[in-house]
Coordinates of C-alpha atoms in Angstrom, one line a residue:
M1 CA -52.7 21.9 11.3
S2 CA -51.3 19.7 8.4
A3 CA -50.0 16.2 8.9
L4 CA -46.7 16.0 7.6
D5 CA -45.5 13.6 4.4
P6 CA -44.4 10.3 6.6
V7 CA -40.8 10.5 3.8
D8 CA -40.5 14.3 6.3
C9 CA -41.7 12.8 9.6
L10 CA -38.4 9.8 9.2
L11 CA -36.5 12.7 8.3
F12 CA -37.5 15.4 11.0
S13 CA -37.3 12.2 13.4
L14 CA -33.8 10.9 12.4
S15 CA -32.4 15.0 13.1
T16 CA -33.9 14.9 16.4
A17 CA -32.6 11.5 17.4
F18 CA -29.0 12.7 16.1
C19 CA -28.4 15.5 18.6
T20 CA -28.7 13.1 21.9
P21 CA -25.6 12.9 23.5
L22 CA -24.3 9.7 22.2
A23 CA -24.7 11.2 18.8
V24 CA -23.1 14.4 19.7
F25 CA -20.6 11.5 20.9
I26 CA -19.8 10.4 17.7
Q27 CA -19.9 13.4 16.0
I28 CA -16.9 14.8 18.1
Q29 CA -15.2 11.1 18.1
G30 CA -15.2 11.7 14.2
C31 CA -14.3 15.1 14.4
V32 CA -11.0 13.4 16.6
I33 CA -10.7 11.4 14.1
C34 CA -10.2 13.5 11.5
L35 CA -7.6 15.5 13.2
T36 CA -5.5 12.5 13.6
L37 CA -5.1 11.8 10.0
A38 CA -5.0 15.9 9.6
I39 CA -1.8 15.5 11.8
G40 CA -0.7 12.0 10.7
W41 CA -0.7 13.8 6.7
A42 CA 1.1 16.7 7.7
F43 CA 3.7 14.8 9.1
A44 CA 4.1 12.8 6.2
A45 CA 4.6 16.0 4.3
Y46 CA 6.8 17.1 6.1
V47 CA 9.3 14.0 6.0
R48 CA 9.1 13.8 2.8
N49 CA 9.3 17.7 2.0
R50 CA 12.4 17.4 4.2
E51 CA 14.1 14.8 1.6
I52 CA 13.5 16.9 -0.9
N53 CA 15.1 19.7 0.7
R54 CA 17.7 18.1 1.2
M55 CA 18.4 16.7 -2.2
K56 CA 18.0 20.2 -3.2
D57 CA 20.4 21.8 -0.8
G58 CA 22.7 19.0 -2.0
I59 CA 22.1 20.2 -6.1
K60 CA 23.0 24.0 -4.7
G61 CA 26.2 22.8 -2.5
G62 CA 27.8 21.1 -5.9
N63 CA 25.9 17.6 -5.5
S64 CA 23.9 17.5 -9.4
F65 CA 22.9 13.7 -8.2
A66 CA 21.9 14.3 -5.2
F67 CA 18.5 12.5 -6.3
L68 CA 21.0 9.5 -6.4
C69 CA 23.2 9.9 -2.7
D70 CA 24.0 12.0 -0.7
D71 CA 27.6 11.9 -1.2
I72 CA 28.7 12.2 -4.9
N73 CA 32.2 10.7 -4.2
E74 CA 30.2 7.7 -3.5
L75 CA 29.9 7.1 -7.6
E76 CA 33.1 7.0 -8.2
H77 CA 34.1 3.6 -9.9
S78 CA 36.3 2.4 -7.0
K79 CA 33.1 2.5 -4.9
Q80 CA 30.4 1.1 -7.3
V81 CA 32.5 -1.6 -8.5
N82 CA 31.9 -3.1 -4.6
L83 CA 28.6 -2.5 -4.3
P84 CA 26.6 -6.0 -3.5
R85 CA 24.9 -7.9 -6.2
V86 CA 20.7 -7.5 -5.8
T87 CA 18.5 -9.7 -7.3
V88 CA 14.8 -7.9 -8.3
V89 CA 12.0 -10.7 -8.3
M90 CA 8.7 -9.6 -9.6
P91 CA 6.1 -12.0 -10.1
L92 CA 3.7 -11.0 -12.7
K93 CA 0.2 -11.7 -13.9
G94 CA -1.7 -10.0 -16.2
F95 CA -1.1 -7.3 -18.8
G96 CA -2.4 -3.6 -17.6
E97 CA -2.4 -0.9 -19.6
H98 CA 0.5 0.6 -17.4
N99 CA 2.5 -2.8 -16.8
L100 CA 4.8 -2.0 -20.1
Y101 CA 5.5 1.4 -19.0
N102 CA 6.8 0.2 -15.7
W103 CA 8.4 -2.4 -16.4
K104 CA 10.9 -0.4 -18.4
S105 CA 11.4 2.2 -15.4
Q106 CA 12.2 -1.1 -13.7
I107 CA 14.7 -2.3 -15.3
T108 CA 16.3 0.5 -16.3
S109 CA 17.7 1.4 -13.0
L110 CA 21.2 3.4 -12.4
Y111 CA 22.4 1.2 -9.4
G112 CA 26.0 0.7 -10.1
G113 CA 26.2 -2.9 -8.9
P114 CA 25.8 -6.2 -10.1
L115 CA 22.0 -6.2 -10.9
E116 CA 19.9 -8.8 -12.1
F117 CA 15.7 -8.9 -12.9
L118 CA 14.0 -12.3 -12.7
F119 CA 10.5 -12.0 -14.2
V120 CA 8.3 -14.7 -12.6
V121 CA 5.1 -16.4 -14.1
E122 CA 3.1 -19.3 -13.8
S123 CA 2.3 -20.0 -17.2
T124 CA 3.5 -19.2 -20.8
E125 CA -0.4 -19.1 -20.9
D126 CA 0.3 -15.6 -19.3
P127 CA -0.4 -12.9 -20.8
A128 CA 2.6 -11.5 -19.6
Y129 CA 4.9 -14.1 -20.5
H130 CA 5.3 -12.8 -24.1
A131 CA 4.3 -8.9 -23.1
I132 CA 8.2 -9.1 -21.5
S133 CA 9.4 -11.7 -23.3
R134 CA 9.6 -8.9 -25.8
L135 CA 10.8 -6.3 -23.8
I136 CA 13.8 -8.4 -22.5
T137 CA 14.5 -9.1 -26.1
D138 CA 14.6 -4.9 -26.6
F139 CA 17.1 -4.6 -24.1
K140 CA 19.0 -7.9 -24.1
D141 CA 22.4 -5.9 -23.9
D142 CA 22.2 -3.5 -21.1
V143 CA 20.6 -5.6 -18.6
D144 CA 20.7 -8.6 -17.1
A145 CA 17.1 -10.0 -17.3
K146 CA 15.2 -13.4 -18.0
I147 CA 11.6 -14.7 -17.1
I148 CA 10.6 -17.9 -15.4
V149 CA 8.1 -20.2 -15.6
A150 CA 7.0 -21.4 -11.8
G151 CA 4.2 -23.4 -12.5
L152 CA 0.9 -23.4 -10.6
S153 CA 1.3 -23.3 -7.0
T154 CA -0.5 -26.0 -4.8
T155 CA 0.4 -25.3 -1.7
C156 CA 0.3 -21.0 -1.2
S157 CA -0.8 -18.3 -2.9
Q158 CA 0.2 -17.8 -6.6
K159 CA 2.5 -14.8 -6.2
I160 CA 4.0 -16.2 -3.0
H161 CA 4.7 -19.4 -5.0
N162 CA 6.4 -17.1 -8.1
Q163 CA 8.2 -15.4 -5.4
L164 CA 10.2 -18.2 -4.1
V165 CA 10.8 -19.6 -7.7
G166 CA 12.6 -16.5 -8.3
V167 CA 14.7 -16.8 -5.2
E168 CA 15.5 -20.3 -5.5
K169 CA 17.0 -19.3 -9.4
M170 CA 18.6 -16.1 -8.2
R171 CA 22.5 -16.4 -8.1
K172 CA 24.8 -17.6 -5.6
D173 CA 26.7 -14.6 -5.3
T174 CA 23.2 -12.4 -4.6
K175 CA 23.3 -10.3 -1.0
Y176 CA 19.8 -8.9 -1.1
V177 CA 16.7 -9.9 -2.9
F178 CA 14.3 -7.0 -4.1
F179 CA 10.5 -7.9 -4.5
L180 CA 8.6 -5.4 -6.9
D181 CA 5.3 -5.2 -7.9
D182 CA 4.0 -5.3 -11.8
D183 CA 2.7 -2.2 -10.9
V184 CA 5.2 -0.3 -9.5
R185 CA 6.6 2.6 -11.2
L186 CA 10.4 2.7 -10.0
H187 CA 13.2 5.7 -9.5
P188 CA 16.4 5.1 -11.4
G189 CA 17.9 5.8 -7.5
S190 CA 15.9 3.3 -6.1
I191 CA 17.5 0.2 -5.9
G192 CA 21.0 1.8 -4.8
A193 CA 18.8 4.4 -1.9
L194 CA 17.4 1.1 -0.3
T195 CA 21.1 -0.8 -1.1
A196 CA 22.9 1.8 0.8
E197 CA 20.4 1.7 3.7
M198 CA 20.8 -2.2 4.3
E199 CA 24.9 -1.8 3.9
K200 CA 24.6 0.9 6.7
N201 CA 22.4 -1.0 9.3
P202 CA 22.9 -5.1 8.9
E203 CA 19.7 -5.4 11.2
I204 CA 17.7 -4.1 9.2
F205 CA 15.1 -7.3 8.1
I206 CA 12.8 -5.6 5.7
Q207 CA 13.1 -2.4 3.6
T208 CA 9.7 -1.3 2.6
G209 CA 8.1 1.7 1.1
Y210 CA 4.2 2.3 -0.6
P211 CA 2.8 3.4 -2.7
L212 CA 2.1 6.9 -4.1
D213 CA -1.8 6.1 -5.9
L214 CA -2.3 8.3 -9.2
P215 CA -6.4 7.8 -9.7
S216 CA -7.3 7.4 -13.3
G217 CA -10.3 9.8 -12.7
S218 CA -12.5 6.7 -12.2
L219 CA -14.7 6.1 -9.2
G220 CA -13.2 3.0 -8.5
S221 CA -9.4 4.7 -8.8
Y222 CA -10.6 7.3 -6.4
C223 CA -12.3 4.9 -3.8
I224 CA -9.0 2.9 -3.9
Y225 CA -6.5 6.2 -3.6
E226 CA -8.7 7.3 -0.3
Y227 CA -8.5 3.8 1.1
H228 CA -4.6 3.8 0.8
M229 CA -4.2 7.5 1.4
P230 CA -4.7 6.4 5.6
C231 CA -2.0 4.0 5.4
S232 CA 0.2 6.0 3.9
M233 CA 1.1 8.0 6.9
G234 CA 2.6 4.1 8.8
F235 CA 5.0 4.7 6.1
A236 CA 5.8 7.6 6.5
T237 CA 8.1 7.5 9.8
G238 CA 11.5 7.7 7.7
G239 CA 12.9 5.5 9.2
K240 CA 11.4 2.2 11.8
T241 CA 8.0 1.1 11.1
F242 CA 5.4 -2.2 11.5
F243 CA 3.8 -1.8 8.2
L244 CA 4.8 -3.9 5.4
W245 CA 3.7 -3.5 1.7
G246 CA 4.0 -6.6 -0.6
G247 CA 5.1 -4.6 -3.5
C248 CA 8.2 -3.1 -2.5
M249 CA 10.6 -5.6 -0.1
M250 CA 14.0 -5.9 -0.5
M251 CA 15.7 -8.7 2.2
H252 CA 19.0 -10.5 2.6
A253 CA 18.8 -13.4 0.4
D254 CA 20.7 -16.0 2.8
D255 CA 17.4 -15.4 4.8
F256 CA 15.6 -17.7 1.8
R257 CA 18.4 -19.4 1.6
Q258 CA 18.8 -20.9 5.6
D259 CA 14.6 -19.9 5.8
R260 CA 15.9 -18.2 8.7
Y261 CA 12.4 -17.2 11.4
G262 CA 11.1 -19.5 9.3
V263 CA 10.3 -17.1 6.1
V264 CA 10.3 -20.2 3.1
S265 CA 8.5 -22.7 5.2
G266 CA 6.1 -19.3 6.5
L267 CA 5.4 -18.2 2.9
R268 CA 5.0 -21.7 1.3
D269 CA 3.4 -23.9 3.7
G270 CA -0.5 -22.0 3.3
G271 CA 1.1 -18.5 2.8
Y272 CA -1.2 -16.4 1.3
S273 CA -0.6 -12.6 1.8
D274 CA 3.2 -12.1 1.4
D275 CA 3.0 -9.0 3.6
M276 CA 1.3 -10.2 5.9
T277 CA 2.9 -13.3 6.8
L278 CA 6.5 -11.6 6.6
A279 CA 5.3 -8.6 9.5
A280 CA 3.8 -11.3 11.8
I281 CA 7.7 -12.9 11.0
A282 CA 9.7 -10.1 11.9
G283 CA 7.0 -8.9 14.7
A284 CA 7.3 -12.3 16.7
H285 CA 11.2 -12.4 16.0
K286 CA 11.8 -8.6 16.9
R287 CA 13.1 -8.4 13.4
L288 CA 13.6 -5.1 12.2
I289 CA 11.2 -3.2 9.5
T290 CA 12.4 0.1 7.9
S291 CA 10.3 2.5 5.8
P292 CA 13.0 5.4 3.7
P293 CA 12.0 8.5 3.6
V294 CA 13.0 7.9 -0.7
A295 CA 10.8 5.0 -0.6
V296 CA 8.0 6.5 -2.3
F297 CA 6.1 4.8 -6.2
P298 CA 4.0 6.5 -8.3
H299 CA 1.3 4.0 -9.0
P300 CA -0.8 4.6 -11.4
L301 CA -4.3 3.1 -11.4
G302 CA -5.8 1.9 -14.3
S303 CA -8.9 3.7 -16.7
D304 CA -11.1 0.6 -16.6
L305 CA -10.8 0.4 -12.4
S306 CA -14.8 0.0 -11.7
F307 CA -16.8 0.7 -8.0
S308 CA -17.7 -3.3 -8.5
R309 CA -13.5 -4.0 -8.9
Y310 CA -12.7 -1.7 -6.1
W311 CA -15.3 -3.8 -4.0
N312 CA -13.6 -7.1 -5.0
Y313 CA -10.3 -5.3 -3.8
L314 CA -12.4 -5.0 -0.3
R315 CA -13.5 -7.7 -0.3
K316 CA -9.5 -9.1 -0.6
Q317 CA -8.5 -7.1 1.4
T318 CA -10.5 -8.5 4.3
F319 CA -10.1 -12.4 2.9
V320 CA -6.1 -11.9 4.0
L321 CA -7.2 -10.7 7.5
E322 CA -8.5 -14.1 7.6
S323 CA -5.0 -15.9 6.9
Y324 CA -2.6 -15.9 10.1
I325 CA 0.7 -18.2 11.3
S326 CA 0.2 -17.9 14.9
K327 CA -2.4 -17.3 17.5
V328 CA -0.9 -14.4 18.1
N329 CA -1.3 -13.4 14.2
W330 CA -5.1 -14.5 14.6
L331 CA -5.3 -12.2 17.4
M332 CA -3.5 -9.3 15.7
N333 CA -5.4 -9.7 12.7
K334 CA -8.5 -9.5 14.2
A335 CA -8.1 -6.4 16.3
L336 CA -7.3 -5.0 13.4
F337 CA -10.1 -5.6 11.1
S338 CA -12.0 -4.3 14.3
S339 CA -10.4 -1.6 14.4
H340 CA -10.0 -0.4 11.1
C341 CA -13.7 -1.2 11.2
Y342 CA -15.1 0.6 13.9
L343 CA -12.5 3.6 12.8
S344 CA -14.2 4.1 9.5
W345 CA -17.2 4.3 10.6
G346 CA -16.4 6.2 13.4
F347 CA -15.1 9.0 10.5
V348 CA -18.2 8.0 8.1
A349 CA -20.9 8.6 10.9
P350 CA -20.2 12.3 11.4
Y351 CA -20.7 13.2 7.5
L352 CA -24.3 11.0 7.2
M353 CA -26.1 12.6 10.1
A354 CA -24.5 16.4 8.7
M355 CA -26.6 15.1 5.2
V356 CA -29.5 14.5 7.9
H357 CA -29.4 17.9 9.8
V358 CA -28.7 19.9 6.2
A359 CA -31.7 17.4 4.1
A360 CA -34.1 18.5 7.1
A361 CA -33.1 21.4 7.2
L362 CA -33.8 22.4 3.2
Q363 CA -37.6 20.4 3.8
I364 CA -38.1 22.8 6.5
H365 CA -37.1 25.6 4.6
I366 CA -38.3 24.6 1.4
Q367 CA -41.5 23.0 2.2
G368 CA -42.2 25.8 4.3
Y369 CA -42.9 24.6 7.7
S370 CA -44.1 26.2 10.8
Y371 CA -42.8 25.3 14.3
E372 CA -45.4 23.7 15.1
E373 CA -46.2 21.1 11.8
T374 CA -42.3 20.1 12.6
T375 CA -44.2 17.9 15.4
C376 CA -44.8 14.3 14.6
T377 CA -47.2 12.1 16.6
T378 CA -46.1 8.4 16.7
G379 CA -48.1 6.0 19.8
G380 CA -49.0 9.0 21.5
E381 CA -46.4 10.9 22.1
H382 CA -44.9 14.1 20.0
T383 CA -41.4 15.0 18.5
I384 CA -40.3 18.4 18.5
F385 CA -38.1 19.3 15.4
L386 CA -36.1 23.0 16.8

């Protein structure tokens, strides 16, 4: 009997090890995780399809503007003039390939009430400053928009600093403040839909949504797309949720004016992640976070998104979990990080095991090993590969 190649012997040893009861449990666990994800995505699809069917039924019933509101009578001038003022605050940094199109989609809203847009940058040296200045000039007769230079942050992340400066500059009669990231592509009816929900339920603390990633074809873009897919289930409830995405947050302006629940101080004094901080505040004070079914925002990913940039993104996401505002928040972040790692490896491990089994089977077939030849002798013991 000829001796096995060391690499083949290692492969066959791994294949045998992956047939133990523990390995079988890990594979069954992976199947359960996959099934749970499938059920979650199916439920998310059901919620979105229900909303789409509602719009289609509205159009068939004579409401040609069902994509904007349920009741066409809400578009009458007498109703529109009474809509509350909304201030849209957009912290900017840099200028990407999709930014200009995203900004245009944000300022060309069909919201009928008073609306102002505040673009906030760190300094005039930011590439976004000149680009947004030209955009504001082009639309100066159509929208109320201005650019604000916030300066360098010293007590919190630059994004949070820009947001708080934007809040300070909003008009005194603003009722709702709407935070948007510069990579969000907005539907013309998004602001109106979110405002309507806030008016219906004053108990809402924050309204949020989630990005629908559109991969550009690069490896990094598909990695981020896959990373965000499980997260999308938490926002597809069509109502109350515990999750919050910092790219889309509508809140009561008075919460910032009066620093209710420590919103301003919690963000300003050492805040790193706006959504994690606000989610912790909402949880600590039992405040309501909702995600309406229409709050889905196309998010085109850059064509230059490499795997190294994706890896850097993961590192930043991990660092976010190291920031906290209370002991309870710290414990929750640790639990979230541990659960994420365990479930991620629990999802990937069965695929790795299956690859080893397939590789071992192919190697036996290609090399023409017999049953006796697939037996390794190690330290006087025999390992048999079936």
